[in-house]
mmCIF file of C-alpha atoms in Angstrom:
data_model
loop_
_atom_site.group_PDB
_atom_site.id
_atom_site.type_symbol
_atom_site.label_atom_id
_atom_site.label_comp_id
_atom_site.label_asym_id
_atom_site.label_seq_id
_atom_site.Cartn_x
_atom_site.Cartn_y
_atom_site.Cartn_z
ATOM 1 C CA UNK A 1 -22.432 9.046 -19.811
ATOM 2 C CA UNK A 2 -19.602 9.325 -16.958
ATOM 3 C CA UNK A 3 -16.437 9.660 -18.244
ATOM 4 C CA UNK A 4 -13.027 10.994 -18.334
ATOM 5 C CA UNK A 5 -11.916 11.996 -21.862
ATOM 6 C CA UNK A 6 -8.549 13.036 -23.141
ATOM 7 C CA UNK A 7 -7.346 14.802 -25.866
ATOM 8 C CA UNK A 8 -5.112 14.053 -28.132
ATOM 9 C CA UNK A 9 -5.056 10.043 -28.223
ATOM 10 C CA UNK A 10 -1.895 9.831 -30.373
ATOM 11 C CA UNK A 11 0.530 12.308 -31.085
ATOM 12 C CA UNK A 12 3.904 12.620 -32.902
ATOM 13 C CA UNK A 13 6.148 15.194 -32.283
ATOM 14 C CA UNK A 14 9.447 16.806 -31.941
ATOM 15 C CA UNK A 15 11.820 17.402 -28.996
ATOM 16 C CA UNK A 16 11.292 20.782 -27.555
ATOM 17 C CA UNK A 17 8.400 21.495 -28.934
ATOM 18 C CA UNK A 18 5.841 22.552 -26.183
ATOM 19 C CA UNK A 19 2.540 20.368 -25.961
ATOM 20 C CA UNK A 20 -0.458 20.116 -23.981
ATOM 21 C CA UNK A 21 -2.779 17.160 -23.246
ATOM 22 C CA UNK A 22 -6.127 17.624 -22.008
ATOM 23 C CA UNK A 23 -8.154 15.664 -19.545
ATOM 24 C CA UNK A 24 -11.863 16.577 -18.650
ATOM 25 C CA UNK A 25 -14.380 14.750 -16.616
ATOM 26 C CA UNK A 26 -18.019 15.092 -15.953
ATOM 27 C CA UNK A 27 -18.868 13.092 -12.529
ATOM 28 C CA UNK A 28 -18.081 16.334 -10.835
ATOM 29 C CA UNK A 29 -15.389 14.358 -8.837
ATOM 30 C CA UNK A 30 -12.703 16.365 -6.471
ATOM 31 C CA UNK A 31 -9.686 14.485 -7.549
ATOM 32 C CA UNK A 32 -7.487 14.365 -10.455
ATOM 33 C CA UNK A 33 -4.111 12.415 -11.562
ATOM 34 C CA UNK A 34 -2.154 11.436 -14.448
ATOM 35 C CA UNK A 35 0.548 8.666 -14.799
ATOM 36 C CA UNK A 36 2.549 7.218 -17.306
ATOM 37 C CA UNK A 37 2.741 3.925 -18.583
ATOM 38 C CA UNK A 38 5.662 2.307 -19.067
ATOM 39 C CA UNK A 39 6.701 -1.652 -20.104
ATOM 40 C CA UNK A 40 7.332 -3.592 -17.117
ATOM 41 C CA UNK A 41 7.535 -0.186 -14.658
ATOM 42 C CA UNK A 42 3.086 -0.755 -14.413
ATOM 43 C CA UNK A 43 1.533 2.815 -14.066
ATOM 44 C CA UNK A 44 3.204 5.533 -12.345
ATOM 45 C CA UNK A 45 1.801 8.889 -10.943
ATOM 46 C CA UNK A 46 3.230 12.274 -12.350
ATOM 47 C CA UNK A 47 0.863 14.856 -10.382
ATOM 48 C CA UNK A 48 -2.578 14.594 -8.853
ATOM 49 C CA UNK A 49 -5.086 17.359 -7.766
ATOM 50 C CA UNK A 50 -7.462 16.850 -4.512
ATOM 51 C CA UNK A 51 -8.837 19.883 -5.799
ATOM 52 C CA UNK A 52 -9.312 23.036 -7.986
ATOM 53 C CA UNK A 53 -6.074 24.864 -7.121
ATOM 54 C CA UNK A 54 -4.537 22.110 -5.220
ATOM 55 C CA UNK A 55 -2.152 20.072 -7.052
ATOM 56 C CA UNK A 56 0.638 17.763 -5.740
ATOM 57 C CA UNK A 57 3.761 15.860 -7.337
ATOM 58 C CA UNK A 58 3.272 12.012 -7.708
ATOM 59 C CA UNK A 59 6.675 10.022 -8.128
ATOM 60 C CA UNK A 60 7.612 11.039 -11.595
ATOM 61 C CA UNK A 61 6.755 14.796 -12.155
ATOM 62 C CA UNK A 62 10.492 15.684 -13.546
ATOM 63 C CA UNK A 63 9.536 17.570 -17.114
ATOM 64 C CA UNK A 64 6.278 18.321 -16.601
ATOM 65 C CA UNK A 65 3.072 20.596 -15.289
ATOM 66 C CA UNK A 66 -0.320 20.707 -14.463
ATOM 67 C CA UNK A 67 -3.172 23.033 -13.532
ATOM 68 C CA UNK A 68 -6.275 22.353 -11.863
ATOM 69 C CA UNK A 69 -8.276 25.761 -12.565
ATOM 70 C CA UNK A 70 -11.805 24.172 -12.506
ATOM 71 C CA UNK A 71 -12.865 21.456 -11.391
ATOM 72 C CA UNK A 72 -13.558 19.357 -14.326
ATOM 73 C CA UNK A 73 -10.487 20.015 -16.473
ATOM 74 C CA UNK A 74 -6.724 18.893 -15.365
ATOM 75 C CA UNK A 75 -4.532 19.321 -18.341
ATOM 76 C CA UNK A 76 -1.118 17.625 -18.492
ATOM 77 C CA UNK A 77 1.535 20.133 -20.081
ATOM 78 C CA UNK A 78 5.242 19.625 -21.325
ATOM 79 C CA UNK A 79 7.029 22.565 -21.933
ATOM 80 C CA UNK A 80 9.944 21.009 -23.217
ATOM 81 C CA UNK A 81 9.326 17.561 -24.279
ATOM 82 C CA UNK A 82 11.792 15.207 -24.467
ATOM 83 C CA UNK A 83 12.500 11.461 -26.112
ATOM 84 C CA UNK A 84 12.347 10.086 -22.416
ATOM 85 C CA UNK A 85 8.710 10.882 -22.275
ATOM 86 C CA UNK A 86 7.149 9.130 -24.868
ATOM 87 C CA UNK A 87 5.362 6.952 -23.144
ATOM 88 C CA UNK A 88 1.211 6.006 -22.706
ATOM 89 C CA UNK A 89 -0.325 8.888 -20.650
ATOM 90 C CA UNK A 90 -3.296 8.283 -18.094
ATOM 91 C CA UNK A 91 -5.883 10.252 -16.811
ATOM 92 C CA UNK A 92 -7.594 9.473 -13.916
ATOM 93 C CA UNK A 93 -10.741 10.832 -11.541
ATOM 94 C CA UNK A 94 -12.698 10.051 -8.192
ATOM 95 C CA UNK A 95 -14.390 11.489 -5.888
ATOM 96 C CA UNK A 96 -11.610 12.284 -3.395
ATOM 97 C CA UNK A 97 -13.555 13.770 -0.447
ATOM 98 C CA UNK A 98 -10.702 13.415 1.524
ATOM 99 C CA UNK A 99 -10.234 9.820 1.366
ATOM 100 C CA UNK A 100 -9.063 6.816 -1.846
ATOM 101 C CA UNK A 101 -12.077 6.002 -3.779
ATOM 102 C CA UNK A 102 -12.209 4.268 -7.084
ATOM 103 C CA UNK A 103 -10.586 6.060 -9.792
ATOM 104 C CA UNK A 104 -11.818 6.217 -13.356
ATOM 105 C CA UNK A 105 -9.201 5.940 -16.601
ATOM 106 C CA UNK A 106 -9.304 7.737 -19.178
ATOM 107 C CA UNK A 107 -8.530 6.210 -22.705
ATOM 108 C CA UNK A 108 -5.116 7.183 -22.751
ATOM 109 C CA UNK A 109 -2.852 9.441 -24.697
ATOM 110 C CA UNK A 110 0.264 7.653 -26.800
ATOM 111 C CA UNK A 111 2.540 10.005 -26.997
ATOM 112 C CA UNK A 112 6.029 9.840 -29.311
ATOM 113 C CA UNK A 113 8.607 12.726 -28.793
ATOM 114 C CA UNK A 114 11.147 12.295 -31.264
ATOM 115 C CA UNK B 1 8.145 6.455 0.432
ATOM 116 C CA UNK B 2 5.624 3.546 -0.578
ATOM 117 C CA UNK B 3 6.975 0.711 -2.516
ATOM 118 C CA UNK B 4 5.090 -1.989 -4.214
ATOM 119 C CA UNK B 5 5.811 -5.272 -5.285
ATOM 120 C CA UNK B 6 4.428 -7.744 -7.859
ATOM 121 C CA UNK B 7 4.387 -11.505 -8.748
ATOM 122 C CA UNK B 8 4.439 -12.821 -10.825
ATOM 123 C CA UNK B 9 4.958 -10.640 -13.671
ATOM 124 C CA UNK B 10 3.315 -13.239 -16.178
ATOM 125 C CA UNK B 11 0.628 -16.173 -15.641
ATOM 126 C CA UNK B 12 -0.464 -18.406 -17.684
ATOM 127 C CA UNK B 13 -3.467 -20.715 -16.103
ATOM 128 C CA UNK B 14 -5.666 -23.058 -18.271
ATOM 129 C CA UNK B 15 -8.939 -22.249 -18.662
ATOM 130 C CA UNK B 16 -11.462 -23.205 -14.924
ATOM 131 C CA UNK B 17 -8.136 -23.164 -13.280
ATOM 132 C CA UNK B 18 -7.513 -20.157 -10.209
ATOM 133 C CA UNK B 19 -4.975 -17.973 -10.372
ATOM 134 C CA UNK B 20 -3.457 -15.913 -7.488
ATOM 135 C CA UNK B 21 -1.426 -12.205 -7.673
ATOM 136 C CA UNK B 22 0.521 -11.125 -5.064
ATOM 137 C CA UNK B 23 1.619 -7.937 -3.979
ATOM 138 C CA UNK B 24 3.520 -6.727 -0.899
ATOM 139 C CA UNK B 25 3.985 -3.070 0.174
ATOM 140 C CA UNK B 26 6.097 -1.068 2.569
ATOM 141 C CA UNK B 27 4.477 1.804 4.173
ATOM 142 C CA UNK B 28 2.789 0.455 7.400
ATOM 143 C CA UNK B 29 0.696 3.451 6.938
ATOM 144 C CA UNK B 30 -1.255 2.369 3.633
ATOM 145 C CA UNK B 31 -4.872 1.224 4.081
ATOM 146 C CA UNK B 32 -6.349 1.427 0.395
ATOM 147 C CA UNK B 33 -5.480 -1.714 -1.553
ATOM 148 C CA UNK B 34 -6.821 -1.448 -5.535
ATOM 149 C CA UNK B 35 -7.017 -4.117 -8.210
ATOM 150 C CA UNK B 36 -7.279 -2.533 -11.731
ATOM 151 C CA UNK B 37 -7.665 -5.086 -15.324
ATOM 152 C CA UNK B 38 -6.470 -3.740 -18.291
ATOM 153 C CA UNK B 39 -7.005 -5.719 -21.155
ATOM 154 C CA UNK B 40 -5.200 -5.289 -24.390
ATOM 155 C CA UNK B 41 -5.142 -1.625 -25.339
ATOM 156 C CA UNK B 42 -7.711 -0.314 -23.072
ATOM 157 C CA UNK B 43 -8.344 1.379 -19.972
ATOM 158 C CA UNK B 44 -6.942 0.081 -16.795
ATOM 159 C CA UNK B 45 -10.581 -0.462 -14.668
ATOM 160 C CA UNK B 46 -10.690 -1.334 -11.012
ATOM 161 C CA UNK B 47 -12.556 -4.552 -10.457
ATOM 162 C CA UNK B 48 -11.870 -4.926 -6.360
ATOM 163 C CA UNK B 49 -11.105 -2.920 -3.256
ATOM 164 C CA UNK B 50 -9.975 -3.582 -0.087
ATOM 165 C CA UNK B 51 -9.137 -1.513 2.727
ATOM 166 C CA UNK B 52 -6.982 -2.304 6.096
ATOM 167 C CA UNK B 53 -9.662 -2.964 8.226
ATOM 168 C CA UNK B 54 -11.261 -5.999 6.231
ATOM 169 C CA UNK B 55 -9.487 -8.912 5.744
ATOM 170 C CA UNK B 56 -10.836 -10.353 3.204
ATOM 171 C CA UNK B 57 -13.306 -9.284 0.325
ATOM 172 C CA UNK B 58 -14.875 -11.093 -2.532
ATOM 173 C CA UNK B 59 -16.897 -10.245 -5.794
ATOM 174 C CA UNK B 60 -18.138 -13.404 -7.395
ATOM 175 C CA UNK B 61 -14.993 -14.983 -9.010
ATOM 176 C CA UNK B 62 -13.039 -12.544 -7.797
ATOM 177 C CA UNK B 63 -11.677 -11.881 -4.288
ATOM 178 C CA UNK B 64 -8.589 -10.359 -2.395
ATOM 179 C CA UNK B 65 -7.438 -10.964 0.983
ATOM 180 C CA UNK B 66 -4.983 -8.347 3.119
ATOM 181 C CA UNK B 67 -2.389 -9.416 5.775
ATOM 182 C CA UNK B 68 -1.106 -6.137 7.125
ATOM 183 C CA UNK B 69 1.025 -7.670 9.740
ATOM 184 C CA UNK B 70 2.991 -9.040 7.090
ATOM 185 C CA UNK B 71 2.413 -6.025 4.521
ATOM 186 C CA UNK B 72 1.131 -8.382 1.215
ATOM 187 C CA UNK B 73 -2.471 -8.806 -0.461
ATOM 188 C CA UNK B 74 -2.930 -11.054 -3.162
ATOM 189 C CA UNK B 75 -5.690 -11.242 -6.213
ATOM 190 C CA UNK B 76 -7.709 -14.407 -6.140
ATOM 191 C CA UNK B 77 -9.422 -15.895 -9.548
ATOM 192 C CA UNK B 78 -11.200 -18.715 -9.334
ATOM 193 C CA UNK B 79 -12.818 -20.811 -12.162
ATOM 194 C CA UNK B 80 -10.784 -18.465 -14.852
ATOM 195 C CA UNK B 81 -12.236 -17.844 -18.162
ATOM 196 C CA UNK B 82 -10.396 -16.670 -21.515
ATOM 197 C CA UNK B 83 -11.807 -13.114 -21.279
ATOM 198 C CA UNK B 84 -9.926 -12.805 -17.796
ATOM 199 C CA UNK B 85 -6.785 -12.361 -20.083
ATOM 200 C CA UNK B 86 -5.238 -9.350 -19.424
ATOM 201 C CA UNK B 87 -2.709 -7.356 -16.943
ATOM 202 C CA UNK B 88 -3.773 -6.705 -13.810
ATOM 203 C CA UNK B 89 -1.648 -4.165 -11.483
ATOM 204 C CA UNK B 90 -2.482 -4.080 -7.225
ATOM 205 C CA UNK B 91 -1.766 -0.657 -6.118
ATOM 206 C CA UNK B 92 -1.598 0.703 -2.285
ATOM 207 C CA UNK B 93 -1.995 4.392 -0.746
ATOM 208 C CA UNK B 94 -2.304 5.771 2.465
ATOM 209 C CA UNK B 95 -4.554 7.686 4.412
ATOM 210 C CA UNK B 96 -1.586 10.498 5.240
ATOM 211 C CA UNK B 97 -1.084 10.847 1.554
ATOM 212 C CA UNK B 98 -4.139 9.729 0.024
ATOM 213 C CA UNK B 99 -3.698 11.074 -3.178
ATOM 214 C CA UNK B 100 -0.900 9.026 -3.743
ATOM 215 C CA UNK B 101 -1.534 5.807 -5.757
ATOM 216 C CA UNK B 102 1.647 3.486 -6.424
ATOM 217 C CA UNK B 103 1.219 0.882 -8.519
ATOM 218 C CA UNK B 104 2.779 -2.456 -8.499
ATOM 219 C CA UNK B 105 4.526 -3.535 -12.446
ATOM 220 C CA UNK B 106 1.440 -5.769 -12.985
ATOM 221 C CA UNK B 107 1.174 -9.219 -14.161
ATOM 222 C CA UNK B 108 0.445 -10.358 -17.446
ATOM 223 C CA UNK B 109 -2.354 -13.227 -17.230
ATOM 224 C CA UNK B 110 -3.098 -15.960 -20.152
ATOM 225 C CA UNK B 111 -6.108 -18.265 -19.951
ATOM 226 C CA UNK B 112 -6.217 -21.156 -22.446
ATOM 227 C CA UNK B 113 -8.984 -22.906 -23.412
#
């Protein structure tokens, strides 16, 4: 089945305390981003990938990293996490190939920094 | 950079009814146009398309029609049904940056029977 699964779906933790959320696909597709989701702000992007070793800042990548190292994982890391950043994470794939095609969500990742 | 704007940010429509999003943007430059659904603690899933050289496209109940000159697209529903209740968010990118999706706040919809 196609799909783009992340890991954890819920997490607690504490400020400072480095995490890492994973995102793996398995449509072979070029292009990877993750966004947060916030009440009333809709979905916005923190970094995307257009490929393996290509990665780009979205609008909100303050606090955070990512690595694209092969082509089907695109893990989300916070070295530092802070209150501000609990929020509902989203991962996303398409095919890229150079142009916007359809992306495909993830289930999400809630995540509460206290 | 793009901006995108969305209204309204809640509907409520009785049931067979239409409802209509609208979105504008403001990067001439952006010629991808998503709609995604999300329904109540689920995924966000696209359910139309359109890009800047059509201006209109439909999918059943479902269309969305693009008026660059004036930089908006709007989200048509026709004959609504209860299990179109959900948020649904436009979004616009560009072919210079394609990789860049912005997403309008989204708009809370409410079918009654």
């Amino acid at each position: 089945e196609a799909q783009v699964t992340q890991n954890p779906r819920y997490l607690i933790t504490v400020t400072g305390k480095k995490l890492t959320v994973t995102c793996s696909q398995n449509m072979n597709h070029e292009y990877m981003s993750w966004y947060r989701q916030d009440p009333g702000l809709g979905l916005r992007q923190i970094y995307y990938s257009m490929n393996v070793e290509v990665t780009d800042k979205g609008d909100v990548p303050e606090g955070y990293k990512v690595s694209r190292k092969e082509k089907r994982n695109f893990p989300l890391i916070l070295e530092s996490p802070s209150p501000n950043q609990t929020s509902l994470y989203f991962c996303a794939s398409s095919l890229g190939s150079g142009d916007n095609q359809p992306q495909h969500f993830g289930d999400g990742t809630r995540l509460s920094i206290l | 950079g793009e901006n995108v704007e969305q209204h309204p940010s809640t509907l409520s429509v009785q049931e067979g009814d239409s409802a209509v999003i609208k979105c504008t943007y403001s990067d001439s430059a952006s010629n991808y146009f998503p709609w995604y659904k999300q329904e109540l603690g689920k995924r966000p899933q696209l359910i139309i398309d359109i890009r800047s050289n059509v201006g209109e496209k439909k999918d059943q109940r479902i269309a969305v029609t693009l008026n660059k000159t004036a930089k908006h697209f709007s989200l048509h529903i026709t004959e609504t049904q209860p299990e179109d209740s959900a948020v649904y968010f436009c979004a616009a990118s560009s072919i210079d940056s394609w990789g860049k999706l912005q997403f309008g706040a989204g708009t809370q919809v409410v079918v009654t029977p």
